[in-house]
CSV table of C-alpha atoms in Angstrom, one decimal:
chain,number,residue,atom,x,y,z
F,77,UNK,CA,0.0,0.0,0.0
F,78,UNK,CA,2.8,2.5,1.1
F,79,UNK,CA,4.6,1.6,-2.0
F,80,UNK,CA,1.7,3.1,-4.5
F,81,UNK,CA,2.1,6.3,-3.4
F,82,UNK,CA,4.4,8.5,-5.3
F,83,UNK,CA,5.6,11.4,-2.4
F,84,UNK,CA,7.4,14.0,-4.0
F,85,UNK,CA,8.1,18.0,-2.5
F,86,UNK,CA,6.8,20.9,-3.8
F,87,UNK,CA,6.9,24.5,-3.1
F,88,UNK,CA,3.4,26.2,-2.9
F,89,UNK,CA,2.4,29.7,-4.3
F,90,UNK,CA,3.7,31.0,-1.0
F,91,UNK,CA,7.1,29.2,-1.5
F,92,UNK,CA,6.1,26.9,1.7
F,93,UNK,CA,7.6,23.2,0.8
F,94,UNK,CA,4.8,20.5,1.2
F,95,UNK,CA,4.6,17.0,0.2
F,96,UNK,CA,2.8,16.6,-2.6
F,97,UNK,CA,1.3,12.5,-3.0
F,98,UNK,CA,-0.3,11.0,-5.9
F,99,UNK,CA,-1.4,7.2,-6.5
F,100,UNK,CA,0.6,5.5,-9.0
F,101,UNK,CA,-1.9,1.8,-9.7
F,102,UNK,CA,-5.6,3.2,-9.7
F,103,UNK,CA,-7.7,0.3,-9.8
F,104,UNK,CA,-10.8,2.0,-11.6
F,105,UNK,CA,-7.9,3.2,-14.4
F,106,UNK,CA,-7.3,-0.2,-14.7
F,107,UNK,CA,-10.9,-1.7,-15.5
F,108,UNK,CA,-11.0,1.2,-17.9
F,109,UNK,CA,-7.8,-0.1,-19.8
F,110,UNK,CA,-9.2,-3.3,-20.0
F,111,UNK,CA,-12.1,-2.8,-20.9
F,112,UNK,CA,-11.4,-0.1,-24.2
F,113,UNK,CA,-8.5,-3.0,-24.9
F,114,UNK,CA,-10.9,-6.0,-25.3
F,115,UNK,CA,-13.4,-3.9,-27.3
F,116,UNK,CA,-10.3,-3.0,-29.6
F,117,UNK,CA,-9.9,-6.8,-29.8
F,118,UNK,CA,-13.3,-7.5,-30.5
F,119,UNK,CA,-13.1,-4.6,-33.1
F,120,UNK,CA,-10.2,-5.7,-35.3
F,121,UNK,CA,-10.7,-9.4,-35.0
F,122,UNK,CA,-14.1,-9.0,-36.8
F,123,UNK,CA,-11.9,-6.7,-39.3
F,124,UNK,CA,-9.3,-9.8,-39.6
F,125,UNK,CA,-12.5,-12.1,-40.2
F,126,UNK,CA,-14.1,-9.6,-43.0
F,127,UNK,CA,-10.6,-9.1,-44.4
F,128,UNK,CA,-10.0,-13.0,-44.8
F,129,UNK,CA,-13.7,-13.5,-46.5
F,130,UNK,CA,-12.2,-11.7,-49.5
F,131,UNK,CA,-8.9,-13.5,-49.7
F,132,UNK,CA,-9.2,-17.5,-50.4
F,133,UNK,CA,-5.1,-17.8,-50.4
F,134,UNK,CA,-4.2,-20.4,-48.4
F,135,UNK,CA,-0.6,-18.9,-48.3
F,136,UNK,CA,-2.5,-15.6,-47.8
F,137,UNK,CA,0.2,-13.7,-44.9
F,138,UNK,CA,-2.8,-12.3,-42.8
F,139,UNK,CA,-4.5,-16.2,-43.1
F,140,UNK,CA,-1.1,-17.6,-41.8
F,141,UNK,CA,0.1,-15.0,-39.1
F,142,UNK,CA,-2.2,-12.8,-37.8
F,143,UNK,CA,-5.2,-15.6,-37.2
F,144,UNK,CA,-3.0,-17.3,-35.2
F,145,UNK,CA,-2.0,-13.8,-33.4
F,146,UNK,CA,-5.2,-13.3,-32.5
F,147,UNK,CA,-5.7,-17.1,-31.5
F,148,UNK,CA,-2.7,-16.7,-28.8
F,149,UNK,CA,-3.9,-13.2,-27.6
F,150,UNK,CA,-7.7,-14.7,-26.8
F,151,UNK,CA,-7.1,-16.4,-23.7
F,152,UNK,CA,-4.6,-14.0,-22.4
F,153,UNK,CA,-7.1,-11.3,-22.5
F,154,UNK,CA,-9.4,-13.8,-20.7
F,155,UNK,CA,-7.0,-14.1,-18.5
F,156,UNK,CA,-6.6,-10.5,-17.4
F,157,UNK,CA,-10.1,-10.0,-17.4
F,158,UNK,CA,-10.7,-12.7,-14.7
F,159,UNK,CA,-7.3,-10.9,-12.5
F,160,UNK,CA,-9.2,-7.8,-12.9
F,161,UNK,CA,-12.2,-8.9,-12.0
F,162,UNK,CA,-10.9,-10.8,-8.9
F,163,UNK,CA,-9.1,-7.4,-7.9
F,164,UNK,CA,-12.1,-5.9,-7.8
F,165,UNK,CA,-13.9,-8.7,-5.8
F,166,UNK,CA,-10.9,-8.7,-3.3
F,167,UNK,CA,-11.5,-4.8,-3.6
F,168,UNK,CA,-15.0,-4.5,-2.7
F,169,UNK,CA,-14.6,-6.9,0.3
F,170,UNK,CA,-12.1,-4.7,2.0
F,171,UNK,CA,-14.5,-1.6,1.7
F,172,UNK,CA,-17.4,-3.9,2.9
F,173,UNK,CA,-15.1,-4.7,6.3
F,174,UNK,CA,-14.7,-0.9,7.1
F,175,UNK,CA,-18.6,-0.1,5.8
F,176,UNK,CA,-17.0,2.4,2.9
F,177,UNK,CA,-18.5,0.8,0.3
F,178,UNK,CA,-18.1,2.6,-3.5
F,179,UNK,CA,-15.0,4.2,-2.0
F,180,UNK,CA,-12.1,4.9,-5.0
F,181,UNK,CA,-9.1,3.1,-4.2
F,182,UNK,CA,-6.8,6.3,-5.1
F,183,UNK,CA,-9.0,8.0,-2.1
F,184,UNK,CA,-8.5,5.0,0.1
F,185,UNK,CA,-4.6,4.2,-0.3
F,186,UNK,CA,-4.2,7.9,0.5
F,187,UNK,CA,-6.7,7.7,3.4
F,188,UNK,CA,-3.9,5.2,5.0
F,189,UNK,CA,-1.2,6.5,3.8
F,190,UNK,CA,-2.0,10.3,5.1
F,191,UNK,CA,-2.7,8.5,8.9
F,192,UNK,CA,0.7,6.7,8.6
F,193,UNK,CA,3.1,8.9,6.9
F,194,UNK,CA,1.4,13.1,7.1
F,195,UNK,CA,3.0,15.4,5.2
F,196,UNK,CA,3.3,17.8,7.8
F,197,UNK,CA,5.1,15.1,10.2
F,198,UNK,CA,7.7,14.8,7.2
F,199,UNK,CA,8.3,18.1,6.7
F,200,UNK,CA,8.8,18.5,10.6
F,201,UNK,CA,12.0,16.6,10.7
F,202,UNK,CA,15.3,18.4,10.7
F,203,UNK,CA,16.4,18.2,7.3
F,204,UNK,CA,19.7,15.9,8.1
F,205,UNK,CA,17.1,13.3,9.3
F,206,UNK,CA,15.1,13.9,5.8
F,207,UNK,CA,17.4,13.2,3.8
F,208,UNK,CA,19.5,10.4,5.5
F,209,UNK,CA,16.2,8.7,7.0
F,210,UNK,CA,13.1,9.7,5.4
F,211,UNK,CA,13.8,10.4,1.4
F,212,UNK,CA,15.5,6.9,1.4
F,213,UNK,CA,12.4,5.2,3.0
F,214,UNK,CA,10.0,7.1,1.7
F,215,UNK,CA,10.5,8.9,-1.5
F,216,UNK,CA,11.6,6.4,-3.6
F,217,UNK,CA,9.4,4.4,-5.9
F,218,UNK,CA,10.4,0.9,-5.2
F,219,UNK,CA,11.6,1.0,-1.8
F,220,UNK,CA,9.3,-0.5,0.8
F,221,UNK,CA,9.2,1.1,4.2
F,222,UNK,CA,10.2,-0.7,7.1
F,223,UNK,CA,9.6,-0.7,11.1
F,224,UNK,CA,12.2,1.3,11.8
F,225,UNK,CA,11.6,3.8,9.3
F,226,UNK,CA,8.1,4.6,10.4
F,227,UNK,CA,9.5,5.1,14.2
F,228,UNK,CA,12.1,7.1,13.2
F,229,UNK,CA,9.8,9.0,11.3
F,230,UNK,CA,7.3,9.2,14.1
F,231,UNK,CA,10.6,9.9,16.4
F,232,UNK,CA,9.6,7.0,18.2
F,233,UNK,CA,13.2,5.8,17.5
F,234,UNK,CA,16.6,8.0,17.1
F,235,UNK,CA,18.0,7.5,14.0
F,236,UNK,CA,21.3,6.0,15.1
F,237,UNK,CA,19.3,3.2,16.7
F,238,UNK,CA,18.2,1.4,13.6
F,239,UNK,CA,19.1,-1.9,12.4
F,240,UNK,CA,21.8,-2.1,10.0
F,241,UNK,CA,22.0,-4.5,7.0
F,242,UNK,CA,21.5,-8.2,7.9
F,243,UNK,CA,24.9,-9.4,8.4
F,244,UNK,CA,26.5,-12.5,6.3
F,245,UNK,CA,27.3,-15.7,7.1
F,246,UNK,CA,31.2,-15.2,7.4
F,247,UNK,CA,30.4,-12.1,9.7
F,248,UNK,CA,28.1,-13.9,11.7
F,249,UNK,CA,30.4,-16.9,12.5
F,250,UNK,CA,33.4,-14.5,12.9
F,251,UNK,CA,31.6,-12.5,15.5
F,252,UNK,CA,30.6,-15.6,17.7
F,253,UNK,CA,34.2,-16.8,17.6
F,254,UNK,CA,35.3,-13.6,18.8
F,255,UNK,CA,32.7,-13.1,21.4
F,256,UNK,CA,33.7,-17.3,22.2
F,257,UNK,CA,37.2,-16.6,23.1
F,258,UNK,CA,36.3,-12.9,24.7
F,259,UNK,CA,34.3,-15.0,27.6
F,260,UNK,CA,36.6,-18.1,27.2
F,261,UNK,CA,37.2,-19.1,30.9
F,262,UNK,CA,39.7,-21.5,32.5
F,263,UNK,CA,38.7,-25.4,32.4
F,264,UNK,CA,36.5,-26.0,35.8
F,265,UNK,CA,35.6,-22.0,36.5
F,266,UNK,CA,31.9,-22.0,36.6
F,267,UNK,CA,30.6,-19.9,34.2
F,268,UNK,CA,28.5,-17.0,36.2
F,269,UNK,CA,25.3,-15.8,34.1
F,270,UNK,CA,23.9,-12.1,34.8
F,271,UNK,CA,20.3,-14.4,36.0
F,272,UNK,CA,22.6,-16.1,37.9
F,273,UNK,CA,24.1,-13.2,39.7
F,274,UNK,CA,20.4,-11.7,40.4
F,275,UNK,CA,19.8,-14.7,42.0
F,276,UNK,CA,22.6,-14.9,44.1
F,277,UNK,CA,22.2,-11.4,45.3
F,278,UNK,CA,18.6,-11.5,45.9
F,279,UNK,CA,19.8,-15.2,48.3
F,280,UNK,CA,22.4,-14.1,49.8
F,281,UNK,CA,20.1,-10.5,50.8
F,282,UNK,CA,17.7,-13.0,52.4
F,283,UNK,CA,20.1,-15.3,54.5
F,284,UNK,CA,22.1,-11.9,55.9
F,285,UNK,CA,18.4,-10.2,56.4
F,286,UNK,CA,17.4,-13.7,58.4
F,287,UNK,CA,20.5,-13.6,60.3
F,288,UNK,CA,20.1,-10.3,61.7
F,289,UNK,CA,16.9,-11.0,62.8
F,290,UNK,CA,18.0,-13.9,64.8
F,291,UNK,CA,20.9,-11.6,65.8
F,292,UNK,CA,18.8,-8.9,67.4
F,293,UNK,CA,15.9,-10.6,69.2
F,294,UNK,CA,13.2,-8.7,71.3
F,295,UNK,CA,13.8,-7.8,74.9
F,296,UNK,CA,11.1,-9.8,75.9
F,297,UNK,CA,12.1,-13.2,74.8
F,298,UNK,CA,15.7,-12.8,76.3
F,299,UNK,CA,14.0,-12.3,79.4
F,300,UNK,CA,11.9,-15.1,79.2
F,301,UNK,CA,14.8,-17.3,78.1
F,302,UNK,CA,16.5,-16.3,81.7
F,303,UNK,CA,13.4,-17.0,84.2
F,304,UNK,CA,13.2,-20.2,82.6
F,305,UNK,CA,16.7,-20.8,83.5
């Protein structure tokens, strides 16, 4: 969805920058293509099938090529009818699950896309952020954005928190033997876990807390402990 919206910036008659977003697949466009393109193939097959009434060549060029041009293009434009009718199915299902029904799809991609990516929040960003964070991201046709993008966008994240690049293989296996022989211990020395040293604290608090107690009993009991001797 984020990817079908072309975000470019513009200067108003004021000279104020603003983002500027237009839809780049229209759904309704696309019925309209199809549609004019299967009544152009209705149109000059029946030309091809008036033209070949007058010509009884069997060698004829149009008899041998373009019949069987037309032949393979039939079921392709079957074809592409059916995707575009099962878009618009998928479509109209969507609009009926938020009770928007008849809703155009360039109106509803940028219904989303203005909730999750505003203008104005872009053009709130210091401009180091915009154009090392958010033209990468988000002003480029074929990049999708990520998680991290959107929270540094919402400065939910700073930017030098994000997640580089997956690392390969060779770096992977490099870094776990380095990080093996940084915590490499002698043979026999127990290996001592941060859990392990929260538990150990919080034990050892409760034994000298216990201790204590039974250090500094009440008056009364030592007193009662003496009469009783």
């Amino acid at each position: 969805l984020f990817c079908n919206v072309n975000r470019t910036i513009v200067r108003d008659s004021e000279g104020v920058p603003r983002v500027l977003k237009n839809v780049r697949v229209v759904l309704e466009d696309i019925e309209d293509s199809v549609k004019e393109f299967a009544q152009q193939f209705a149109t000059q097959q029946e030309a091809l099938l008036q033209c070949l009434q007058y010509s009884e060549d069997p060698a004829d060029p149009m008899r041998l090529h373009m019949s069987e041009k037309f032949a393979e293009a039939r079921p392709q434009l079957a074809r592409l009818e059916s995707q575009c009718s099962v878009c618009r199915n998928g479509y109209a299902s969507v609009l009926s699950y938020f009770s928007h029904p008849g809703m155009k799809t360039s109106d509803f991609v940028l219904l989303w896309d203005n909730l999750f990516v505003p203008g104005d929040l872009i053009m709130s960003r210091p401009d180091s952020v915009l154009r090392r964070e958010i033209f990468p991201c988000f002003f480029k046709p074929q990049v999708a954005p990520t998680l991290q993008s959107f929270l540094v966008l919402w400065d939910l994240k700073l930017p030098d928190e994000r997640v580089g690049s997956p690392a390969s293989v060779a770096q992977l296996v490099a870094r776990s033997r380095t990080t093996a022989l940084a915590r490499r211990q002698p043979r026999g020395a127990a290996r001592i876990t941060p859990a392990a040293k929260h538990f150990a604290k919080c034990f050892r608090g409760r034994v000298l807390a216990k201790r204590d107690s039974q250090e500094e009993e009440p008056p009364h009991q030592l007193d009662s402990k003496a009469g009783a001797s």
